Short mmCIF file of C-alpha atoms and ligand atoms in Angstrom, two decimals:
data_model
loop_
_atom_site.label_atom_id
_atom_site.label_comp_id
_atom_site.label_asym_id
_atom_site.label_seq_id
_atom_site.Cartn_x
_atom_site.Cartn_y
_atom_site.Cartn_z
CA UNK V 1 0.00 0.00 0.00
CA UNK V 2 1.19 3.52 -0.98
CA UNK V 3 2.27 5.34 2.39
CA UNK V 4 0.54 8.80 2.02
CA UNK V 5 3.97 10.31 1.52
CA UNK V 6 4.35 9.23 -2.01
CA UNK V 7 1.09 9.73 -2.50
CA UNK V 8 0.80 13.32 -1.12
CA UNK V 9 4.18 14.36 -4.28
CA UNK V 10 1.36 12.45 -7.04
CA UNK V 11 -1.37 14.44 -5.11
CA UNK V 12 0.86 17.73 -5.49
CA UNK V 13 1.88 16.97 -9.07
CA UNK V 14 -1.46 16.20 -10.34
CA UNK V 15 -4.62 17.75 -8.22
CA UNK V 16 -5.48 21.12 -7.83
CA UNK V 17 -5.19 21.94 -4.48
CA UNK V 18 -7.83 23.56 -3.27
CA UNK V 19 -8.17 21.23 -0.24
CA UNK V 20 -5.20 21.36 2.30
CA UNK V 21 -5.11 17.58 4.02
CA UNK V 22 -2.04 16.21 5.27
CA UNK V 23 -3.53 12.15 6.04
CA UNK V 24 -4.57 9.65 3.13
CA UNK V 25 -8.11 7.24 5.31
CA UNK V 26 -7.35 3.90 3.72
CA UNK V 27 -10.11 1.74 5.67
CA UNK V 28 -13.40 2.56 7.36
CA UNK V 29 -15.35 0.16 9.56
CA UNK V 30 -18.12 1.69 12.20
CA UNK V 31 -17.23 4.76 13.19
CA UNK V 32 -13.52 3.68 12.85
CA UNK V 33 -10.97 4.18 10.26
CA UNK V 34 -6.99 3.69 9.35
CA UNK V 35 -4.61 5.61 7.53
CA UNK V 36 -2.13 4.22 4.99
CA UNK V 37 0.12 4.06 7.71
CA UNK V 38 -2.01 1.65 9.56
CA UNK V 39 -3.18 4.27 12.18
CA UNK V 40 -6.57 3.40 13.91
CA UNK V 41 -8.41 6.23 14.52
CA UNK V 42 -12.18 7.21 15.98
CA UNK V 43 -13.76 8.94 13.11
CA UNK V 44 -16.08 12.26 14.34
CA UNK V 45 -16.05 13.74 11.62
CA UNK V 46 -17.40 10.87 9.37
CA UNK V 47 -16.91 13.08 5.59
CA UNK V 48 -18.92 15.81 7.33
CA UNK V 49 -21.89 14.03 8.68
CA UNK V 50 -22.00 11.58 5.84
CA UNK V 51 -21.12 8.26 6.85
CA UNK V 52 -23.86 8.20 9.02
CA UNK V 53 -24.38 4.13 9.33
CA UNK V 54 -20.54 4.04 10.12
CA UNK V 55 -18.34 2.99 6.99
CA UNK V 56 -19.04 0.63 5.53
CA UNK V 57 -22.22 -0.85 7.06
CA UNK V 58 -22.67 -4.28 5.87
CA UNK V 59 -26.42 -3.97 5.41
CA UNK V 60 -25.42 -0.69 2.66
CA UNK V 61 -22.30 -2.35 1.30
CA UNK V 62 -24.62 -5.54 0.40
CA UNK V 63 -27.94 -3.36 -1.05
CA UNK V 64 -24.77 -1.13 -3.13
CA UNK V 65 -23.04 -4.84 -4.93
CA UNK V 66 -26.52 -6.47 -5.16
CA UNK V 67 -27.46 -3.88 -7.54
CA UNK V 68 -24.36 -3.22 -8.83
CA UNK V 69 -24.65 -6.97 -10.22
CA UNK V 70 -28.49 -6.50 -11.34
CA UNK V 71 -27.81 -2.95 -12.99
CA UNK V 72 -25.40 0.00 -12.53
CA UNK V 73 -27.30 2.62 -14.78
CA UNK V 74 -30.09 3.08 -17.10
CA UNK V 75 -31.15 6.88 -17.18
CA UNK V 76 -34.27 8.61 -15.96
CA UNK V 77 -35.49 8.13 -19.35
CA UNK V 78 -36.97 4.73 -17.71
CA UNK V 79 -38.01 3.63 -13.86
CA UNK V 80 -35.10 3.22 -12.13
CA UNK V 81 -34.87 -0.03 -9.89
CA UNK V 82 -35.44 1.68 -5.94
CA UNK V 83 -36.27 5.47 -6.77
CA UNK V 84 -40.26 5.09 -6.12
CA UNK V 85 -39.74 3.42 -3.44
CA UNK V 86 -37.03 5.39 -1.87
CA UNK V 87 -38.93 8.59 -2.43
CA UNK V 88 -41.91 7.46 -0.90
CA UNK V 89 -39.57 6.96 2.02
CA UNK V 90 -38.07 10.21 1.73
CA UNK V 91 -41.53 11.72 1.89
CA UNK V 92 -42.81 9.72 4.85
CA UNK V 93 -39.73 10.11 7.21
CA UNK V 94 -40.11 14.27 5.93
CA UNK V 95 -43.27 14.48 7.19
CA UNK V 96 -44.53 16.56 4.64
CA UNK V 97 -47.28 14.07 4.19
CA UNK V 98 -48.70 14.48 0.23
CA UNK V 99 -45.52 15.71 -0.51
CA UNK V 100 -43.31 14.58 -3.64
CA UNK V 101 -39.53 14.35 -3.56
CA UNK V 102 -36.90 14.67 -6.69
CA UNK V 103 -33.26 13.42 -6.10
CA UNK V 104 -29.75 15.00 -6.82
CA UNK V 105 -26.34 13.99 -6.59
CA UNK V 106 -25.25 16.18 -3.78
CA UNK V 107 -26.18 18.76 -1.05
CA UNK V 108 -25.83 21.84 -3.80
CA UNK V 109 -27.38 20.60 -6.82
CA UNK V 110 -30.44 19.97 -4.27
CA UNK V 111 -30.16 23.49 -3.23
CA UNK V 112 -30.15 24.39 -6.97
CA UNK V 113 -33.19 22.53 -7.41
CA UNK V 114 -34.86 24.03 -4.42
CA UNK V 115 -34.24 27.76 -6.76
CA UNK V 116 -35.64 26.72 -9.31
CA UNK V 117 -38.46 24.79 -7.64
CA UNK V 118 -39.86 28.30 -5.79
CA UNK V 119 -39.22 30.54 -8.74
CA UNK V 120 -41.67 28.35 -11.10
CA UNK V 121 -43.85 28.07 -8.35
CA UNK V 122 -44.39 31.65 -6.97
CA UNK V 123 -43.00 33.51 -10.70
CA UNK V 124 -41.03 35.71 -7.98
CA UNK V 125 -37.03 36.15 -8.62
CA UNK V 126 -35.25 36.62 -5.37
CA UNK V 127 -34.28 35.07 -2.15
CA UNK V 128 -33.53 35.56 1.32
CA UNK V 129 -30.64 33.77 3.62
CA UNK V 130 -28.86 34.20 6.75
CA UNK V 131 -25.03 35.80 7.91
CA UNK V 132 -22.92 32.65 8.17
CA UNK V 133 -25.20 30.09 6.28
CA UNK V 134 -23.51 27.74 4.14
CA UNK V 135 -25.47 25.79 0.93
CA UNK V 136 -22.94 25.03 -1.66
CA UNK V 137 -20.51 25.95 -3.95
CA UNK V 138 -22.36 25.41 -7.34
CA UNK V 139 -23.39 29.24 -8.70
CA UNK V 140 -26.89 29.21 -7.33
CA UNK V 141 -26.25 27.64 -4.39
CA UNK V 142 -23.28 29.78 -3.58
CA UNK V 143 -25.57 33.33 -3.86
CA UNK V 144 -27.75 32.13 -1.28
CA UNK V 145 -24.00 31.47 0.86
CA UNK V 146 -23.11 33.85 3.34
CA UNK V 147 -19.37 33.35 3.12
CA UNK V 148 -17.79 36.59 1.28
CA UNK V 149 -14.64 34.82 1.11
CA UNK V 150 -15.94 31.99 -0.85
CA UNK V 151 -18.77 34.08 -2.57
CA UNK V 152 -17.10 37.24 -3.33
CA UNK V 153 -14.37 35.98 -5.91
CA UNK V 154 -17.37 34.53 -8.41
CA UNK V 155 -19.97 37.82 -8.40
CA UNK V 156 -22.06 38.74 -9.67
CA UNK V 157 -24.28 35.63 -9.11
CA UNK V 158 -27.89 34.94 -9.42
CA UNK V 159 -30.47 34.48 -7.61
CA UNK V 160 -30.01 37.91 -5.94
CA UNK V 161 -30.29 37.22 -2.04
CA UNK V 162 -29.96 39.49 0.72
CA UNK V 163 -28.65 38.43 3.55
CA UNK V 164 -30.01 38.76 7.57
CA UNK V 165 -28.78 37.91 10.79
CA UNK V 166 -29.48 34.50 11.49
CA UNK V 167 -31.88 35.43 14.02
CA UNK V 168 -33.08 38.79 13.23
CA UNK V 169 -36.95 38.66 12.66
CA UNK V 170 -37.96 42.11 12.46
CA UNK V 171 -34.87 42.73 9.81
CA UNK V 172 -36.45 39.51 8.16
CA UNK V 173 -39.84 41.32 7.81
CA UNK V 174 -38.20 43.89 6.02
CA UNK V 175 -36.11 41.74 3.50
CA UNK V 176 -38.58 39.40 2.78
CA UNK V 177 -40.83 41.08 0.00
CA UNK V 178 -43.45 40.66 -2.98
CA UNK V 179 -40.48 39.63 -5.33
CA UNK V 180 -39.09 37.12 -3.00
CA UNK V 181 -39.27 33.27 -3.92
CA UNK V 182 -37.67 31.62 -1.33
CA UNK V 183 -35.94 31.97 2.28
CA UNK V 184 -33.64 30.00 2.98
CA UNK V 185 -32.33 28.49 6.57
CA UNK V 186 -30.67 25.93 8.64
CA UNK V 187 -31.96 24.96 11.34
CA UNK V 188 -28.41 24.50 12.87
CA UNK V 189 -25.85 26.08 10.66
CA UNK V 190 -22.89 22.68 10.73
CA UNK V 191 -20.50 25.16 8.54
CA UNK V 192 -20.49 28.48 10.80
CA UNK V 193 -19.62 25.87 13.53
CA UNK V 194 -22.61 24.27 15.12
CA UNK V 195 -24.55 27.50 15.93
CA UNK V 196 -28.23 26.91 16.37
CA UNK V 197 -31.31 28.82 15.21
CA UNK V 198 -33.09 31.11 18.04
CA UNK V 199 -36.12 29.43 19.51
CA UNK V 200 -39.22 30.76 17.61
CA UNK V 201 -37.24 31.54 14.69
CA UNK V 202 -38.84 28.82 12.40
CA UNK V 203 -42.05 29.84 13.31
CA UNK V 204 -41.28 33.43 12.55
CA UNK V 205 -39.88 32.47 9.33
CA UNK V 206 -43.11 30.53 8.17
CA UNK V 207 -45.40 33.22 9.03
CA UNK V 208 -43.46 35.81 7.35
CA UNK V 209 -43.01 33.98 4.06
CA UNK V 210 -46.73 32.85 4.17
CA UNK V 211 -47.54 36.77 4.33
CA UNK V 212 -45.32 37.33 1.63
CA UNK V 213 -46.08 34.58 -0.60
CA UNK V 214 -42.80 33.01 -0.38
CA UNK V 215 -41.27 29.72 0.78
CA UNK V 216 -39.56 28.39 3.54
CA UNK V 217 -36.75 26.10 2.43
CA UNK V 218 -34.90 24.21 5.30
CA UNK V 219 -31.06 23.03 4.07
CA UNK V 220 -31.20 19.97 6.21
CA UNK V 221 -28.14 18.72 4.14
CA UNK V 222 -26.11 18.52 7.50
CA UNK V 223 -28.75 18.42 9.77
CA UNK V 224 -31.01 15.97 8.27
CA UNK V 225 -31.03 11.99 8.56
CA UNK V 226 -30.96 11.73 11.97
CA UNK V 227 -28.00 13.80 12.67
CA UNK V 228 -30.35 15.43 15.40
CA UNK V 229 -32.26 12.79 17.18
CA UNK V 230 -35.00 13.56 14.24
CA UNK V 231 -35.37 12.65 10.86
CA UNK V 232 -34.77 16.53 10.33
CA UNK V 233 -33.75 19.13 12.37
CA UNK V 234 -37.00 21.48 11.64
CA UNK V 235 -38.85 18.78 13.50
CA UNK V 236 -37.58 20.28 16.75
CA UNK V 237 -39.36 22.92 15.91
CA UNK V 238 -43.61 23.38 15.60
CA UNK V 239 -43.75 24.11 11.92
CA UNK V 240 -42.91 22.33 8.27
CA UNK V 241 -41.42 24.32 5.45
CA UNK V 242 -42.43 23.87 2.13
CA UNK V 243 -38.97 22.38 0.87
CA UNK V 244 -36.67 20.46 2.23
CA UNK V 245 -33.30 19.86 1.23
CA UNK V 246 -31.24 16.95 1.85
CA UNK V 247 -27.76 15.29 0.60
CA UNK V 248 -24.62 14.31 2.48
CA UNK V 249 -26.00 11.06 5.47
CA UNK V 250 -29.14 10.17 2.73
CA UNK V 251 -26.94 7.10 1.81
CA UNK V 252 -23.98 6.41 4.15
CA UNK V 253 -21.20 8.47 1.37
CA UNK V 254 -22.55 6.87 -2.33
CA UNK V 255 -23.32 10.62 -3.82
CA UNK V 256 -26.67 11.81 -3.22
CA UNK V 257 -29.06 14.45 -2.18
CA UNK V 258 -32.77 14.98 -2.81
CA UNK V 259 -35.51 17.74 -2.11
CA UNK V 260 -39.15 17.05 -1.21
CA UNK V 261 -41.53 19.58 -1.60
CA UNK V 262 -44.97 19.97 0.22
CA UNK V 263 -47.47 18.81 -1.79
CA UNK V 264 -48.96 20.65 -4.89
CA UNK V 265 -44.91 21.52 -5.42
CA UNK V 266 -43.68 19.71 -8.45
CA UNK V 267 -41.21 20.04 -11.09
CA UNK V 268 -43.53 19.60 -14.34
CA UNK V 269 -42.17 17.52 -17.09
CA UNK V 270 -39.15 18.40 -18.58
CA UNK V 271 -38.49 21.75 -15.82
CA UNK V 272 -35.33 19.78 -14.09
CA UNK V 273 -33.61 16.51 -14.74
CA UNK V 274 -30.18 14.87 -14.26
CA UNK V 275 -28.19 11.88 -15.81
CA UNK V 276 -26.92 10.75 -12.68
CA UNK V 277 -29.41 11.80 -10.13
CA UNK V 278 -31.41 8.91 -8.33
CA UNK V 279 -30.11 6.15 -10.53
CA UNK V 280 -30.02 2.75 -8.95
CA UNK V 281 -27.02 2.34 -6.86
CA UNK V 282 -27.65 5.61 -4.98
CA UNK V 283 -31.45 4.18 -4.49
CA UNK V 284 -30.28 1.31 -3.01
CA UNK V 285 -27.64 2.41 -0.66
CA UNK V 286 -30.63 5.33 0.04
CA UNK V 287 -32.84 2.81 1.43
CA UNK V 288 -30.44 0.49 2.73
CA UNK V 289 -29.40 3.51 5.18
CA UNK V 290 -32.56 4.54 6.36
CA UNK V 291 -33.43 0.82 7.50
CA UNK V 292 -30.13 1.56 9.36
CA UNK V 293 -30.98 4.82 11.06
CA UNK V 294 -34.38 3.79 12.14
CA UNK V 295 -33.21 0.67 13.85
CA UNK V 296 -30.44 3.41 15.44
CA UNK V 297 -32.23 6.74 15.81
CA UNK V 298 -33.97 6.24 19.46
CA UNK V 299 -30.26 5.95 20.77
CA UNK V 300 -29.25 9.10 19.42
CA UNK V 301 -30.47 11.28 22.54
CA UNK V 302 -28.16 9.11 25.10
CA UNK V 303 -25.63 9.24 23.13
CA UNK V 304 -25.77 13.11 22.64
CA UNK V 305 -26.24 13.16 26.76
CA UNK V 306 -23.19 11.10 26.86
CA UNK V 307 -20.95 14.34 24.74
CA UNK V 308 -22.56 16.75 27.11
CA UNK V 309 -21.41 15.35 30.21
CA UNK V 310 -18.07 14.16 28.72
CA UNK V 311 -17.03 17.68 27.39
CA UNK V 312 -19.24 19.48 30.15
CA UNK V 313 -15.99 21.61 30.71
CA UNK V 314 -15.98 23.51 27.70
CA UNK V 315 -19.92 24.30 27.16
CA UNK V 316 -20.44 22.20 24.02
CA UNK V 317 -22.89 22.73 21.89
CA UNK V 318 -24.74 19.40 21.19
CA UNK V 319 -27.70 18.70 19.46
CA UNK V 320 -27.82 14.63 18.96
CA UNK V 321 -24.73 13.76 17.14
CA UNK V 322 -24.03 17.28 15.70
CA UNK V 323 -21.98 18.89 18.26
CA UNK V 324 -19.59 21.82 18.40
CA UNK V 325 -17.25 23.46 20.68
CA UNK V 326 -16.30 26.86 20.36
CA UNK V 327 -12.42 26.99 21.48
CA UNK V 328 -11.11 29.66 19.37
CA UNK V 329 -7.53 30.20 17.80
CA UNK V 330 -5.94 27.16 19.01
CA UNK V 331 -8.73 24.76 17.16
CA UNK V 332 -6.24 23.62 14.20
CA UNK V 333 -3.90 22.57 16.88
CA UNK V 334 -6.41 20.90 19.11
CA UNK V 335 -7.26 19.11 15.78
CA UNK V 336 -4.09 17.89 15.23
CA UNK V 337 -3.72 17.07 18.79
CA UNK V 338 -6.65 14.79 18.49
CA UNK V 339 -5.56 13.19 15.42
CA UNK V 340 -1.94 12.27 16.96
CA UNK V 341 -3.79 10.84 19.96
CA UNK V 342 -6.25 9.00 17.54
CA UNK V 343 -9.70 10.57 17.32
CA UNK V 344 -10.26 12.91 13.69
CA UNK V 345 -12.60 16.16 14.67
CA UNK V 346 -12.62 19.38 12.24
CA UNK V 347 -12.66 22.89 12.85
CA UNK V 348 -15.97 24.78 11.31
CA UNK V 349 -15.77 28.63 11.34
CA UNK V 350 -14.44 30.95 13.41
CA UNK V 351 -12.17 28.16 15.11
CA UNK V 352 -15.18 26.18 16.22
CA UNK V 353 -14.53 22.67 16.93
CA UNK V 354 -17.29 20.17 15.45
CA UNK V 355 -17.82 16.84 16.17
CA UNK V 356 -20.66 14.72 13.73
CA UNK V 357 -19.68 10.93 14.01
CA UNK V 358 -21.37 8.14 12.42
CA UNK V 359 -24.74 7.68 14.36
CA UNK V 360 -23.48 4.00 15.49
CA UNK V 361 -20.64 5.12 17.35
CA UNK V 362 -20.78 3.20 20.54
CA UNK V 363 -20.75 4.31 24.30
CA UNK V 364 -17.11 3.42 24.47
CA UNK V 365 -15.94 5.20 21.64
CA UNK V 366 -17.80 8.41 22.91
CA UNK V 367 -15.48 7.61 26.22
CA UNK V 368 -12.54 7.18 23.91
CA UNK V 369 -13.09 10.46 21.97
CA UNK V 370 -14.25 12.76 24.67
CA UNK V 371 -10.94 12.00 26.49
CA UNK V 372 -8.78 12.65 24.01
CA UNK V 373 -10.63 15.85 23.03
CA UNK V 374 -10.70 16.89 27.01
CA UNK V 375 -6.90 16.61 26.87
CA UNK V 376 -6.58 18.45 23.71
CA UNK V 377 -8.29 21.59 24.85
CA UNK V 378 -6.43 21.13 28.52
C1 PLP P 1 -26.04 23.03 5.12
C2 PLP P 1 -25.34 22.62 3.86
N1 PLP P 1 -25.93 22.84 2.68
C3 PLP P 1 -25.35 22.49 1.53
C4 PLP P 1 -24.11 21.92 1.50
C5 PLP P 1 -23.47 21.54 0.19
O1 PLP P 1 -23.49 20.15 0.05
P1 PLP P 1 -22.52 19.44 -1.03
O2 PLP P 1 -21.13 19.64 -0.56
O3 PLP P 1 -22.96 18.00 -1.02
O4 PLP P 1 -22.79 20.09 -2.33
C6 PLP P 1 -23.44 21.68 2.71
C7 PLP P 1 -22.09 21.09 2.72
O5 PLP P 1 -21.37 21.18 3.67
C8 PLP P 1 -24.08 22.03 3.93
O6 PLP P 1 -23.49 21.83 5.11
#
């Protein structure tokens, strides 16, 4: 096996680096995984909140070379083997009951769908979003992004959105007007570092946009799939928005991402599409997860409980098995602390710490981590 040291000069050579990395993950198994150099390590960050049946879950690995063997592709030009069935699910767990749901192949292009879904339905051009919201780095999705850094360099972009303090209703009633499509919102922005929504704020959101005559998306790319104890994070809350987005968990790392809309929301024949999008494989692993996550979600509250009393010390944020811990300049090296000591975390924003393992870690891996990451920020 290539030691990651060769690998990193080919890596150098040949990719353009707009990732900096310094480990190559060889293996994955649970919430586990091992570097080239045959380091074990306990995996919290899980691709961002994607392996979310640990890697490699037998039950997804089998429903993934099942149909690989029946068929790998045929095109949206026919029924694809799993997509029915796997959007009924998508609706049901949603709980935007009458709903319909259309897939992508990752968190943005479901974003980008979401656009164009609430401009043919309300005829309106522009959208609303919130300071330090993050949906994706495709055009559309990135001018509903917050991030000037990352936005900045590619203006001017379209939609227009203006931007509001992630909490700031009254500034909200002002933004949101008769030309506006579509507000968008996390219910727990992951990227900006864990920070979640003001209570009340979903509600305030839904009653402005119903005034308006615009709709309420919820980005549950990171939040969604049980990542919060719910199927979705907007659950938490007392109201359903009228789209949903979803991507990076949906199947346990094989490329996906979907929307479902409430129902009477549809894309009308030949108003969106995609080669790749919901094609058999991604169906499969799709379902294959969610069998997985409802056999493991009614854990995910003890488990959660189990972070908060473990890094108690350092007022975590922690909401299920999306946690984050604000600890400031010194994150990159508590990172790398952890990683020498053998547990992976990231740093979000603003030198946040976040923590969003695979929803099967076990009690003693929590132990395992929450040590390690007490010692780091000693
Ligand atoms: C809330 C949210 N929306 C959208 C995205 C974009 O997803 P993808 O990277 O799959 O395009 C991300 C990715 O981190 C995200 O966290």
């Amino acid at each position: 096996m290539e030691l990651t040291q060769d690998y990193r000069a080919l890596d150098a050579r040949y990719y353009m680096p707009a990732f900096s990395r310094t480990m190559k993950i060889v293996r994955g198994k649970g919430a586990r995984v091992w570097d080239a150099e045959g380091r074990e390590y306990i995996d919290c960050v899980a691709g961002i909140a994607v392996c979310s049946t640990g890697h490699c879950h037998p039950a997804v690995v089998k429903a993934i070379c099942d149909q690989a063997h029946d068929l790998i592709h045929c095109s949206n030009l026919y029924y694809v083997p799993h997509q029915a069935e796997f959007a009924e699910k998508i609706v049901e767990i949603s709980g935007l009951d009458g709903g319909k749901t259309f897939f992508s192949n990752s968190g943005a292009e479901a974003n980008e769908g979401a656009i164009k879904l609430a401009r043919l339905a309300t005829g309106k051009k522009k959208f609303v979003s919130f300071t330090h919201g993050f949906h994706g780095r495709t055009l559309g999705s990135l001018a509903v992004t917050h991030k000037p850094a990352i936005r900045e360099p590619f203006e001017p972009l379209e939609p227009k959105c203006t931007f509001i303090d992630y909490g700031d209703v009254e500034a909200l009633k002002r933004a949101v007007d008769e030309d506006t499509a579509g507000v968008f919102v996390e219910a727990i922005q992951g990227e900006a570092g864990v920070l979640p929504a003001p209570r009340g704020f979903f509600e305030e959101i839904r009653e402005i946009c119903e005034k308006k005559g615009a709709l309420m998306i919820a980005d549950e790319v990171q939040t969604g799939m049980g990542r919060t104890g719910r199927w979705f994070a907007y659950q938490h809350t007392g109201v359903a928005p009228d789209i949903i987005t979803m991507a990076k968990g949906i199947a346990s790392g094989f490329p996906m991402g979907a929307l479902v809309a409430r129902e009477g929301l549809e894309f009308k024949k030949s108003e969106h599409g995609s080669t790749f999008a919901g094609g058999p494989l991604a169906c499969a692993a799709g379902r294959a997860t969610v069998r997985v996550i409802e056999e493991i979600l009614p854990s995910i509250p003890t488990k959660a409980e189990r972070f908060a009393a473990g890094l108690a010390a350092h007022n975590p944020r922690v909401f299920g098995l999306m946690i984050g811990v604000t600890v400031g300049e010194r994150c990159a090296e508590a990172a790398a602390y952890c990683a020498e000591h053998g547990v992976l975390v990231n740093c979000a924003a603003d030198g946040n710490l976040r923590l969003v393992p695979p929803l099967v870690i076990t009690d003693e891996e929590i132990d395992t981590a929450v040590g390690v990451i007490n010692e780091a920020l000693r």
